[in-house]
PDB file of C-alpha atoms and ligand atoms in Angstrom:
ATOM      1  CA  UNK A 818       0.826 -42.050  31.115  1.00 59.00           C
ATOM      2  CA  UNK A 819       0.655 -38.371  32.069  1.00 87.00           C
ATOM      3  CA  UNK A 820      -2.788 -37.851  30.543  1.00 92.00           C
ATOM      4  CA  UNK A 821      -4.266 -40.842  32.377  1.00 94.00           C
ATOM      5  CA  UNK A 822      -3.408 -39.442  35.812  1.00 94.00           C
ATOM      6  CA  UNK A 823      -4.725 -36.028  34.790  1.00 94.00           C
ATOM      7  CA  UNK A 824      -7.973 -37.648  33.673  1.00 96.00           C
ATOM      8  CA  UNK A 825      -8.310 -39.579  36.918  1.00 96.00           C
ATOM      9  CA  UNK A 826      -7.698 -36.403  38.930  1.00 96.00           C
ATOM     10  CA  UNK A 827     -10.262 -34.545  36.846  1.00 96.00           C
ATOM     11  CA  UNK A 828     -12.902 -37.245  37.273  1.00 97.00           C
ATOM     12  CA  UNK A 829     -12.233 -37.412  41.036  1.00 97.00           C
ATOM     13  CA  UNK A 830     -12.566 -33.652  41.366  1.00 96.00           C
ATOM     14  CA  UNK A 831     -15.776 -33.540  39.343  1.00 97.00           C
ATOM     15  CA  UNK A 832     -17.352 -36.520  41.123  1.00 97.00           C
ATOM     16  CA  UNK A 833     -16.469 -35.164  44.584  1.00 97.00           C
ATOM     17  CA  UNK A 834     -17.827 -31.714  43.889  1.00 95.00           C
ATOM     18  CA  UNK A 835     -21.075 -33.117  42.408  1.00 97.00           C
ATOM     19  CA  UNK A 836     -21.556 -35.445  45.402  1.00 96.00           C
ATOM     20  CA  UNK A 837     -20.851 -32.654  47.875  1.00 96.00           C
ATOM     21  CA  UNK A 838     -23.654 -30.675  46.333  1.00 95.00           C
ATOM     22  CA  UNK A 839     -26.020 -33.636  46.455  1.00 96.00           C
ATOM     23  CA  UNK A 840     -26.105 -34.479  42.759  1.00 97.00           C
ATOM     24  CA  UNK A 841     -26.301 -38.054  41.550  1.00 96.00           C
ATOM     25  CA  UNK A 842     -25.058 -37.741  38.021  1.00 97.00           C
ATOM     26  CA  UNK A 843     -22.555 -35.693  36.052  1.00 98.00           C
ATOM     27  CA  UNK A 844     -23.712 -35.167  32.470  1.00 98.00           C
ATOM     28  CA  UNK A 845     -21.054 -32.852  31.057  1.00 98.00           C
ATOM     29  CA  UNK A 846     -17.697 -31.344  31.962  1.00 98.00           C
ATOM     30  CA  UNK A 847     -15.907 -28.337  30.469  1.00 98.00           C
ATOM     31  CA  UNK A 848     -12.160 -28.477  30.704  1.00 97.00           C
ATOM     32  CA  UNK A 849      -9.745 -25.695  29.805  1.00 96.00           C
ATOM     33  CA  UNK A 850      -6.364 -26.778  28.527  1.00 95.00           C
ATOM     34  CA  UNK A 851      -3.575 -24.281  27.926  1.00 95.00           C
ATOM     35  CA  UNK A 852      -1.711 -24.452  24.615  1.00 93.00           C
ATOM     36  CA  UNK A 853       1.599 -24.592  26.498  1.00 94.00           C
ATOM     37  CA  UNK A 854       0.607 -27.270  28.993  1.00 92.00           C
ATOM     38  CA  UNK A 855       1.958 -30.172  26.899  1.00 88.00           C
ATOM     39  CA  UNK A 856      -1.342 -31.990  27.344  1.00 91.00           C
ATOM     40  CA  UNK A 857      -2.885 -33.739  24.346  1.00 90.00           C
ATOM     41  CA  UNK A 858      -6.608 -32.977  24.151  1.00 91.00           C
ATOM     42  CA  UNK A 859      -7.302 -36.125  22.121  1.00 93.00           C
ATOM     43  CA  UNK A 860      -5.552 -38.323  24.667  1.00 94.00           C
ATOM     44  CA  UNK A 861      -7.423 -36.636  27.512  1.00 95.00           C
ATOM     45  CA  UNK A 862     -10.749 -37.402  25.819  1.00 94.00           C
ATOM     46  CA  UNK A 863      -9.817 -41.055  25.465  1.00 95.00           C
ATOM     47  CA  UNK A 864      -8.506 -41.378  29.034  1.00 96.00           C
ATOM     48  CA  UNK A 865     -11.402 -39.431  30.529  1.00 97.00           C
ATOM     49  CA  UNK A 866     -13.881 -41.979  29.233  1.00 96.00           C
ATOM     50  CA  UNK A 867     -11.937 -44.783  30.902  1.00 97.00           C
ATOM     51  CA  UNK A 868     -11.441 -42.805  34.114  1.00 97.00           C
ATOM     52  CA  UNK A 869     -15.160 -42.006  34.342  1.00 98.00           C
ATOM     53  CA  UNK A 870     -16.221 -45.641  34.083  1.00 97.00           C
ATOM     54  CA  UNK A 871     -18.205 -46.908  37.090  1.00 98.00           C
ATOM     55  CA  UNK A 872     -18.451 -43.416  38.563  1.00 98.00           C
ATOM     56  CA  UNK A 873     -21.376 -40.974  38.548  1.00 98.00           C
ATOM     57  CA  UNK A 874     -19.570 -39.228  35.681  1.00 98.00           C
ATOM     58  CA  UNK A 875     -19.827 -42.241  33.401  1.00 97.00           C
ATOM     59  CA  UNK A 876     -21.081 -41.284  29.914  1.00 96.00           C
ATOM     60  CA  UNK A 877     -20.704 -37.581  30.666  1.00 97.00           C
ATOM     61  CA  UNK A 878     -19.679 -35.437  27.732  1.00 97.00           C
ATOM     62  CA  UNK A 879     -16.253 -33.840  27.923  1.00 97.00           C
ATOM     63  CA  UNK A 880     -15.893 -30.441  26.285  1.00 97.00           C
ATOM     64  CA  UNK A 881     -12.332 -29.267  25.862  1.00 96.00           C
ATOM     65  CA  UNK A 882     -11.545 -25.596  25.423  1.00 96.00           C
ATOM     66  CA  UNK A 883      -8.084 -24.578  24.374  1.00 93.00           C
ATOM     67  CA  UNK A 884      -6.513 -21.518  25.991  1.00 94.00           C
ATOM     68  CA  UNK A 885      -3.954 -19.694  23.826  1.00 94.00           C
ATOM     69  CA  UNK A 886      -0.410 -19.310  25.066  1.00 96.00           C
ATOM     70  CA  UNK A 887       0.675 -15.824  26.007  1.00 97.00           C
ATOM     71  CA  UNK A 888       3.981 -14.448  27.177  1.00 97.00           C
ATOM     72  CA  UNK A 889       5.498 -11.145  28.193  1.00 97.00           C
ATOM     73  CA  UNK A 890       8.488 -10.145  26.085  1.00 97.00           C
ATOM     74  CA  UNK A 891      11.067  -8.142  28.013  1.00 97.00           C
ATOM     75  CA  UNK A 892      12.583  -6.793  24.789  1.00 97.00           C
ATOM     76  CA  UNK A 893       9.348  -5.508  23.264  1.00 97.00           C
ATOM     77  CA  UNK A 894       7.886  -4.801  26.698  1.00 97.00           C
ATOM     78  CA  UNK A 895       4.580  -6.190  25.524  1.00 97.00           C
ATOM     79  CA  UNK A 896       2.388  -9.299  25.715  1.00 97.00           C
ATOM     80  CA  UNK A 897       2.736 -11.619  22.730  1.00 97.00           C
ATOM     81  CA  UNK A 898       1.050 -14.823  21.565  1.00 96.00           C
ATOM     82  CA  UNK A 899       3.158 -17.917  22.100  1.00 95.00           C
ATOM     83  CA  UNK A 900       2.069 -21.040  20.213  1.00 91.00           C
ATOM     84  CA  UNK A 901       4.627 -23.361  21.686  1.00 89.00           C
ATOM     85  CA  UNK A 902       7.009 -23.395  24.595  1.00 88.00           C
ATOM     86  CA  UNK A 903      10.525 -22.547  23.448  1.00 91.00           C
ATOM     87  CA  UNK A 904       9.366 -20.423  20.527  1.00 94.00           C
ATOM     88  CA  UNK A 905      10.888 -16.999  20.021  1.00 96.00           C
ATOM     89  CA  UNK A 906       8.971 -13.747  20.344  1.00 97.00           C
ATOM     90  CA  UNK A 907       6.937 -13.239  17.131  1.00 96.00           C
ATOM     91  CA  UNK A 908       7.853  -9.533  17.116  1.00 96.00           C
ATOM     92  CA  UNK A 909      11.575  -9.452  17.794  1.00 97.00           C
ATOM     93  CA  UNK A 910      12.694 -13.115  17.661  1.00 97.00           C
ATOM     94  CA  UNK A 911      13.984 -12.723  21.199  1.00 96.00           C
ATOM     95  CA  UNK A 912      13.857 -15.373  23.887  1.00 96.00           C
ATOM     96  CA  UNK A 913      13.436 -13.176  26.933  1.00 97.00           C
ATOM     97  CA  UNK A 914       9.888 -14.325  27.454  1.00 96.00           C
ATOM     98  CA  UNK A 915       7.873 -14.998  30.533  1.00 96.00           C
ATOM     99  CA  UNK A 916       4.815 -17.187  30.100  1.00 95.00           C
ATOM    100  CA  UNK A 917       1.721 -15.540  31.545  1.00 96.00           C
ATOM    101  CA  UNK A 918      -1.042 -17.738  30.165  1.00 95.00           C
ATOM    102  CA  UNK A 919      -1.477 -21.118  28.520  1.00 96.00           C
ATOM    103  CA  UNK A 920      -0.082 -23.531  31.104  1.00 93.00           C
ATOM    104  CA  UNK A 921      -3.355 -24.131  32.880  1.00 91.00           C
ATOM    105  CA  UNK A 922      -5.544 -27.152  33.163  1.00 93.00           C
ATOM    106  CA  UNK A 923      -8.788 -26.239  34.780  1.00 94.00           C
ATOM    107  CA  UNK A 924     -12.289 -27.615  35.210  1.00 96.00           C
ATOM    108  CA  UNK A 925     -14.340 -24.649  34.124  1.00 96.00           C
ATOM    109  CA  UNK A 926     -17.847 -25.940  34.547  1.00 96.00           C
ATOM    110  CA  UNK A 927     -19.789 -29.110  35.225  1.00 96.00           C
ATOM    111  CA  UNK A 928     -23.329 -30.035  34.346  1.00 97.00           C
ATOM    112  CA  UNK A 929     -25.168 -32.263  36.805  1.00 97.00           C
ATOM    113  CA  UNK A 930     -28.499 -33.903  37.419  1.00 92.00           C
TER     114      UNK A 930
HETATM  115 ZN1  LIG B1337       9.764  -9.366  21.577  1.00 55.23          ZN
END
């Protein structure tokens, strides 16, 4: 499962960075997920809990923030909101779009003890 490996990577990253800074426990994690990343937030939450088991991030609270999709339309020559990959430009119905935001998956912040 795609989301499971993402969750494991996230937990590893968080645990490593907390340990490197001398912290013994991770209490909360803020994760940014782009609307165009094809990642299910609900599945991530479920997998994260499993991935965090028996690590210093166990029982930490996962906050997921969604980042809107944005693309540049070559026809309109402007930035437009894109809700889903493959959608047409909301202004001109064109498909000459270049995604500029919304594909990211990023650990934004962690809370430690
Ligand atoms: Zn357009």
